[in-house]
Amino acid sequence: MKEFFLNLGNLKLNTPLMLSSGTWGWGENLSKFLSLAEIKYSIGALVTKGVSLEPKEGNPPPRIAETPCGLINSIGLENPGIKEFKAKYLPPIKLYEIPVIVNLFGEKIEDFVGLAEELKEEVSGIELNISCPNVEKGGILFSDNPKLVKDLVREVRKIWNSFLAVKLSPVGPVFEVAKSCERAESDALVVANTYPALTVLSFKPLKILKGGLSGPAIKPLTLRLVWELSQRVGLPIIGCGGIITGKDALEYLICGAKAVQIGTANLINPKSVAEIMEELEKLLKTYGLSY
Ligand SMILES: Cc1cc2nc3c(=O)[nH]c(=O)nc-3n(C[C@H](O)[C@H](O)[C@H](O)COP(=O)(O)O)c2cc1C
């Protein structure tokens, strides 16, 4: 393995694989399934579950449902709030000695700035989840308003010098939002979050579950977004959506992603990141490619 694989802003990755937000708990089980060597060899960065200023209870159950080739989740961004996160959850995650990127969300721009203030000097990077409503703009999603996203990234940038990525929603004015991130000096784009979806659960009475669709079902859609964005925007892209195998990861890299995030695969098989890395290395050799 190389000394390091990639510089994204001032973030150095040993491998192109990251664990995506919300799909590996708070890290409590990571070392139960993967040896320390496997963790170091396969994971370039850990992206935490979304954290807000105040604790959030999340949605009542049911919160997760399987669909053909995918998963719908409606967790509702449950988290302990930034203070408890820093005191209780962050220290053990940092022990892995892999870059930690904290996924942040808020109801207004000042929330994101406050969160970034709390994390100064604490972690390698932050990832702004813009698939959340802005209360000051009547509840419109940040991701639906390119100007709002530009203001958000600019304000956070004023106080945050380390790695800053924006996690795009796959729906809405995606290309305009990506351009806003570029103008506001984001270091990278994470493409993308889950797709708004709905399933009917076979409970009695039947129950509708609205949430975000992830897993293999979304891979062709997100892959196309990665490709199109890589043609139109100068920022490095971190692909995320339906990566289950090394071949899936390779497809993202071929389509313009500099790195990728693994999400739902962790819920199916907690060792998947190590298996994906092994397969990816073999495939790169087979096709005579390097990274
Ligand atoms: C159970 C679950 C919880 C998630 N929580 C978050 C979150 O807190 N913040 C966020 O930005 N994305 C969250 N995501 C989205 C994932 O990080 C990822 O972007 C998405 O699932 C697509 O990748 P995948 O198809 O590999 O799962 C969550 C996804 C799942 C399945």
Short mmCIF file of C-alpha atoms and ligand atoms in Angstrom, two decimals:
data_model
loop_
_atom_site.label_atom_id
_atom_site.label_comp_id
_atom_site.label_asym_id
_atom_site.label_seq_id
_atom_site.Cartn_x
_atom_site.Cartn_y
_atom_site.Cartn_z
CA MET A 1 0.00 0.00 0.00
CA LYS A 2 1.19 3.54 -0.71
CA GLU A 3 2.26 6.03 1.97
CA PHE A 4 -0.93 7.93 1.26
CA PHE A 5 -3.41 7.78 -1.52
CA LEU A 6 -4.89 11.17 -1.99
CA ASN A 7 -4.88 14.75 -0.78
CA LEU A 8 -8.35 16.26 -0.58
CA GLY A 9 -7.90 19.84 0.62
CA ASN A 10 -5.58 19.27 3.56
CA LEU A 11 -6.93 15.80 4.23
CA LYS A 12 -4.66 12.83 3.53
CA LEU A 13 -6.31 9.50 2.81
CA ASN A 14 -4.54 6.15 2.97
CA THR A 15 -7.25 4.50 0.91
CA PRO A 16 -10.09 5.83 -1.29
CA LEU A 17 -12.76 4.32 0.97
CA MET A 18 -14.65 6.12 3.75
CA LEU A 19 -17.46 4.86 5.98
CA SER A 20 -20.48 7.05 5.32
CA SER A 21 -22.51 8.96 7.86
CA GLY A 22 -25.03 7.08 9.98
CA THR A 23 -24.21 3.58 8.74
CA TRP A 24 -21.69 2.37 11.34
CA GLY A 25 -23.35 3.60 14.54
CA TRP A 26 -20.99 5.72 16.65
CA GLY A 27 -18.09 3.33 16.04
CA GLU A 28 -18.76 1.17 19.07
CA ASN A 29 -18.75 -2.06 17.04
CA LEU A 30 -16.07 -1.28 14.49
CA SER A 31 -13.29 -3.20 16.23
CA LYS A 32 -15.64 -6.11 16.99
CA PHE A 33 -15.86 -6.92 13.30
CA LEU A 34 -12.58 -5.61 11.86
CA SER A 35 -9.06 -6.03 13.19
CA LEU A 36 -7.05 -2.84 13.69
CA ALA A 37 -4.92 -3.84 10.69
CA GLU A 38 -8.05 -4.26 8.53
CA ILE A 39 -9.36 -0.89 9.68
CA LYS A 40 -6.09 0.89 8.83
CA TYR A 41 -5.64 -0.95 5.57
CA SER A 42 -9.13 -0.39 4.23
CA ILE A 43 -10.59 2.82 5.70
CA GLY A 44 -9.31 6.19 4.49
CA ALA A 45 -11.61 8.27 6.71
CA LEU A 46 -14.51 7.82 9.11
CA VAL A 47 -17.54 10.04 8.61
CA THR A 48 -19.65 10.22 11.75
CA LYS A 49 -23.40 10.12 12.06
CA GLY A 50 -25.00 13.57 11.79
CA VAL A 51 -24.52 15.81 14.83
CA SER A 52 -26.55 18.90 15.76
CA LEU A 53 -26.08 21.57 18.43
CA GLU A 54 -28.79 20.13 20.68
CA PRO A 55 -29.66 16.45 21.22
CA LYS A 56 -32.33 15.06 18.88
CA GLU A 57 -34.57 12.07 19.62
CA GLY A 58 -35.25 11.12 16.03
CA ASN A 59 -38.42 9.53 14.67
CA PRO A 60 -40.52 6.89 16.40
CA PRO A 61 -40.27 3.33 14.98
CA PRO A 62 -40.55 1.84 12.43
CA ARG A 63 -37.49 3.63 11.07
CA ILE A 64 -36.09 1.20 8.53
CA ALA A 65 -37.62 -0.98 5.81
CA GLU A 66 -36.15 -3.19 3.14
CA THR A 67 -37.23 -2.58 -0.45
CA PRO A 68 -36.18 -4.38 -3.64
CA CYS A 69 -32.41 -3.68 -3.88
CA GLY A 70 -32.51 -0.98 -1.26
CA LEU A 71 -33.30 0.32 2.16
CA ILE A 72 -35.59 3.12 3.27
CA ASN A 73 -34.56 4.84 6.48
CA SER A 74 -36.38 7.41 8.51
CA ILE A 75 -34.08 7.71 11.51
CA GLY A 76 -34.78 11.43 11.87
CA LEU A 77 -31.16 12.37 12.59
CA GLU A 78 -31.17 11.07 16.17
CA ASN A 79 -28.01 12.20 17.95
CA PRO A 80 -26.79 13.21 21.41
CA GLY A 81 -25.89 16.82 20.49
CA ILE A 82 -22.41 18.24 20.00
CA LYS A 83 -21.41 18.48 23.69
CA GLU A 84 -22.09 14.83 24.49
CA PHE A 85 -20.70 13.76 21.12
CA LYS A 86 -17.39 15.46 21.94
CA ALA A 87 -17.24 14.11 25.47
CA LYS A 88 -18.41 10.54 24.94
CA TYR A 89 -18.41 9.43 21.30
CA LEU A 90 -15.55 11.27 19.62
CA PRO A 91 -12.60 10.16 21.83
CA PRO A 92 -12.96 6.40 21.06
CA ILE A 93 -13.38 7.10 17.32
CA LYS A 94 -10.15 9.12 17.31
CA LEU A 95 -8.24 6.14 18.75
CA TYR A 96 -8.33 4.44 15.34
CA GLU A 97 -5.87 7.09 14.12
CA ILE A 98 -7.79 7.52 10.87
CA PRO A 99 -9.01 10.97 9.79
CA VAL A 100 -12.38 11.70 11.39
CA ILE A 101 -14.88 13.81 9.48
CA VAL A 102 -17.91 14.94 11.44
CA ASN A 103 -21.22 15.15 9.60
CA LEU A 104 -23.11 18.27 10.71
CA PHE A 105 -26.66 19.48 10.30
CA GLY A 106 -28.63 22.45 11.58
CA GLU A 107 -31.79 24.48 11.19
CA LYS A 108 -30.01 27.71 10.26
CA ILE A 109 -26.60 28.87 9.10
CA GLU A 110 -25.54 29.91 12.62
CA ASP A 111 -26.11 26.34 13.84
CA PHE A 112 -23.54 25.01 11.36
CA VAL A 113 -21.10 27.80 12.32
CA GLY A 114 -21.59 26.99 16.01
CA LEU A 115 -20.95 23.31 15.36
CA ALA A 116 -17.79 24.05 13.40
CA GLU A 117 -16.60 26.31 16.27
CA GLU A 118 -17.07 23.38 18.66
CA LEU A 119 -14.94 21.11 16.49
CA LYS A 120 -11.98 23.41 15.82
CA GLU A 121 -8.68 21.54 16.32
CA GLU A 122 -10.68 18.43 17.26
CA VAL A 123 -11.12 16.57 13.96
CA SER A 124 -9.69 16.35 10.44
CA GLY A 125 -12.77 17.62 8.66
CA ILE A 126 -16.45 18.39 8.53
CA GLU A 127 -19.17 17.32 6.11
CA LEU A 128 -22.20 19.61 5.85
CA ASN A 129 -25.46 17.74 5.41
CA ILE A 130 -27.64 20.18 3.47
CA SER A 131 -30.61 17.80 3.14
CA CYS A 132 -32.30 19.45 6.10
CA PRO A 133 -34.87 22.25 6.43
CA ASN A 134 -33.91 25.89 7.09
CA VAL A 135 -36.33 27.26 9.68
CA GLU A 136 -35.53 30.87 8.80
CA LYS A 137 -36.60 30.32 5.18
CA GLY A 138 -39.95 28.73 6.00
CA GLY A 139 -38.62 25.20 6.19
CA ILE A 140 -37.20 25.00 2.66
CA LEU A 141 -34.37 22.47 2.41
CA PHE A 142 -30.92 24.07 2.23
CA SER A 143 -30.30 21.80 -0.77
CA ASP A 144 -33.20 23.39 -2.68
CA ASN A 145 -31.63 26.85 -2.59
CA PRO A 146 -28.19 27.35 -4.21
CA LYS A 147 -27.83 30.89 -2.76
CA LEU A 148 -28.53 29.61 0.74
CA VAL A 149 -25.91 26.89 0.29
CA LYS A 150 -23.36 29.47 -0.89
CA ASP A 151 -24.05 31.63 2.17
CA LEU A 152 -23.83 28.58 4.42
CA VAL A 153 -20.48 27.40 3.08
CA ARG A 154 -19.05 30.96 3.11
CA GLU A 155 -20.03 31.52 6.72
CA VAL A 156 -18.63 28.18 7.90
CA ARG A 157 -15.49 28.73 5.83
CA LYS A 158 -14.78 31.97 7.67
CA ILE A 159 -14.00 30.02 10.83
CA TRP A 160 -13.02 26.57 9.48
CA ASN A 161 -9.66 26.11 7.74
CA SER A 162 -9.47 22.31 7.65
CA PHE A 163 -11.20 19.95 5.24
CA LEU A 164 -14.77 20.98 4.44
CA ALA A 165 -17.07 18.88 2.25
CA VAL A 166 -20.69 19.48 1.34
CA LYS A 167 -22.90 16.41 1.09
CA LEU A 168 -25.31 17.07 -1.76
CA SER A 169 -28.87 15.92 -1.97
CA PRO A 170 -29.39 13.94 -5.19
CA VAL A 171 -32.60 15.88 -5.89
CA GLY A 172 -33.31 19.59 -6.41
CA PRO A 173 -31.04 22.02 -8.29
CA VAL A 174 -28.01 19.74 -7.81
CA PHE A 175 -25.74 21.36 -10.41
CA GLU A 176 -26.40 24.91 -9.24
CA VAL A 177 -25.82 23.86 -5.64
CA ALA A 178 -22.54 22.19 -6.63
CA LYS A 179 -21.42 25.42 -8.33
CA SER A 180 -22.32 27.35 -5.17
CA CYS A 181 -20.10 25.05 -3.14
CA GLU A 182 -17.26 25.61 -5.58
CA ARG A 183 -17.63 29.41 -5.40
CA ALA A 184 -17.78 29.32 -1.62
CA GLU A 185 -14.55 27.30 -1.44
CA SER A 186 -15.72 23.94 -0.27
CA ASP A 187 -12.87 21.38 -0.55
CA ALA A 188 -15.01 18.56 -1.95
CA LEU A 189 -18.52 17.38 -2.74
CA VAL A 190 -20.02 14.20 -1.38
CA VAL A 191 -22.38 12.89 -4.05
CA ALA A 192 -24.86 12.09 -2.65
CA ASN A 193 -27.33 11.56 0.16
CA THR A 194 -30.37 9.23 0.03
CA TYR A 195 -33.31 9.71 -2.38
CA PRO A 196 -36.73 10.72 -1.00
CA ALA A 197 -38.84 7.55 -1.18
CA LEU A 198 -41.83 5.76 0.27
CA THR A 199 -42.85 2.20 1.00
CA VAL A 200 -46.01 0.58 2.39
CA LEU A 201 -45.32 -1.71 5.33
CA SER A 202 -47.38 -4.89 5.66
CA PHE A 203 -48.53 -4.07 9.16
CA LYS A 204 -52.16 -4.27 10.24
CA PRO A 205 -53.31 -1.66 9.43
CA LEU A 206 -50.99 -1.06 6.46
CA LYS A 207 -48.51 1.69 7.22
CA ILE A 208 -46.79 4.24 5.01
CA LEU A 209 -43.10 4.87 5.69
CA LYS A 210 -41.48 7.87 4.08
CA GLY A 211 -37.71 8.13 4.18
CA GLY A 212 -34.46 8.08 2.26
CA LEU A 213 -33.67 5.30 -0.20
CA SER A 214 -30.12 3.89 -0.19
CA GLY A 215 -28.34 0.76 -1.40
CA PRO A 216 -27.88 -0.88 -4.82
CA ALA A 217 -31.18 0.57 -6.13
CA ILE A 218 -29.64 4.08 -6.22
CA LYS A 219 -26.22 3.26 -7.66
CA PRO A 220 -26.99 3.94 -11.35
CA LEU A 221 -28.67 7.24 -10.45
CA THR A 222 -25.87 8.51 -8.25
CA LEU A 223 -23.20 7.24 -10.62
CA ARG A 224 -24.72 9.39 -13.35
CA LEU A 225 -24.70 12.41 -11.03
CA VAL A 226 -21.03 11.82 -10.21
CA TRP A 227 -20.18 11.59 -13.88
CA GLU A 228 -22.11 14.74 -14.83
CA LEU A 229 -20.76 16.75 -11.88
CA SER A 230 -17.19 15.66 -12.58
CA GLN A 231 -17.58 17.17 -16.07
CA ARG A 232 -19.03 20.45 -14.84
CA VAL A 233 -17.52 21.26 -11.45
CA GLY A 234 -13.86 21.66 -10.48
CA LEU A 235 -14.18 20.25 -6.96
CA PRO A 236 -13.05 16.71 -6.05
CA ILE A 237 -16.02 14.37 -5.78
CA ILE A 238 -16.54 11.69 -3.16
CA GLY A 239 -19.04 9.22 -4.60
CA CYS A 240 -21.63 7.65 -2.31
CA GLY A 241 -24.58 5.47 -3.22
CA GLY A 242 -25.07 1.73 -3.43
CA ILE A 243 -21.46 0.61 -3.21
CA ILE A 244 -21.49 -3.02 -2.11
CA THR A 245 -18.53 -4.50 -4.00
CA GLY A 246 -15.06 -3.50 -5.17
CA LYS A 247 -16.46 -3.31 -8.70
CA ASP A 248 -19.03 -0.72 -7.54
CA ALA A 249 -16.23 1.38 -6.01
CA LEU A 250 -14.18 1.09 -9.19
CA GLU A 251 -17.14 2.27 -11.27
CA TYR A 252 -17.35 5.45 -9.17
CA LEU A 253 -13.63 6.10 -9.55
CA ILE A 254 -13.86 5.58 -13.31
CA CYS A 255 -16.80 8.00 -13.45
CA GLY A 256 -14.81 10.82 -11.86
CA ALA A 257 -14.93 10.27 -8.10
CA LYS A 258 -11.63 10.75 -6.23
CA ALA A 259 -12.84 8.69 -3.28
CA VAL A 260 -16.02 6.89 -2.24
CA GLN A 261 -18.14 6.31 0.83
CA ILE A 262 -19.63 2.99 1.87
CA GLY A 263 -23.05 3.15 3.56
CA THR A 264 -25.76 0.50 3.45
CA ALA A 265 -23.14 -2.20 2.78
CA ASN A 266 -22.00 -1.77 6.42
CA LEU A 267 -25.49 -2.69 7.60
CA ILE A 268 -25.55 -5.84 5.46
CA ASN A 269 -22.00 -6.95 6.31
CA PRO A 270 -19.93 -4.95 8.81
CA LYS A 271 -16.72 -6.34 7.26
CA SER A 272 -17.66 -5.11 3.81
CA VAL A 273 -15.22 -2.19 3.69
CA ALA A 274 -12.25 -4.57 4.07
CA GLU A 275 -13.67 -6.88 1.39
CA ILE A 276 -14.37 -3.96 -0.96
CA MET A 277 -10.80 -2.68 -0.55
CA GLU A 278 -9.32 -6.10 -1.29
CA GLU A 279 -11.47 -6.54 -4.39
CA LEU A 280 -10.77 -2.99 -5.56
CA GLU A 281 -7.01 -3.51 -5.39
CA LYS A 282 -7.32 -6.72 -7.40
CA LEU A 283 -9.49 -5.03 -10.01
CA LEU A 284 -7.12 -2.09 -10.35
CA LYS A 285 -4.33 -4.57 -11.08
CA THR A 286 -6.49 -6.54 -13.51
CA TYR A 287 -7.34 -3.41 -15.50
CA GLY A 288 -3.84 -1.98 -15.22
CA LEU A 289 -5.10 1.07 -13.34
CA SER A 290 -3.55 2.88 -10.39
CA TYR A 291 -4.82 5.44 -7.94
C1 LIG B 1 -29.51 4.17 8.57
C2 LIG B 1 -28.91 5.33 7.84
C3 LIG B 1 -28.59 6.49 8.53
C4 LIG B 1 -28.04 7.59 7.86
N1 LIG B 1 -27.72 8.72 8.55
C5 LIG B 1 -27.17 9.79 7.90
C6 LIG B 1 -26.81 10.97 8.60
O1 LIG B 1 -26.95 11.07 9.84
N2 LIG B 1 -26.32 12.02 7.88
C7 LIG B 1 -26.12 11.95 6.51
O2 LIG B 1 -25.66 12.92 5.90
N3 LIG B 1 -26.42 10.81 5.83
C8 LIG B 1 -26.93 9.75 6.48
N4 LIG B 1 -27.24 8.60 5.79
C9 LIG B 1 -26.96 8.53 4.33
C10 LIG B 1 -25.69 7.72 4.05
O3 LIG B 1 -24.56 8.29 4.67
C11 LIG B 1 -25.43 7.60 2.54
O4 LIG B 1 -25.26 8.89 2.00
C12 LIG B 1 -26.59 6.93 1.80
O5 LIG B 1 -27.07 5.85 2.54
C13 LIG B 1 -26.20 6.45 0.39
O6 LIG B 1 -25.14 5.53 0.42
P1 LIG B 1 -25.38 3.92 0.41
O7 LIG B 1 -26.30 3.64 -0.72
O8 LIG B 1 -24.00 3.35 0.28
O9 LIG B 1 -26.01 3.60 1.72
C14 LIG B 1 -27.80 7.50 6.45
C15 LIG B 1 -28.13 6.32 5.76
C16 LIG B 1 -28.67 5.24 6.43
C17 LIG B 1 -29.00 3.98 5.66
#
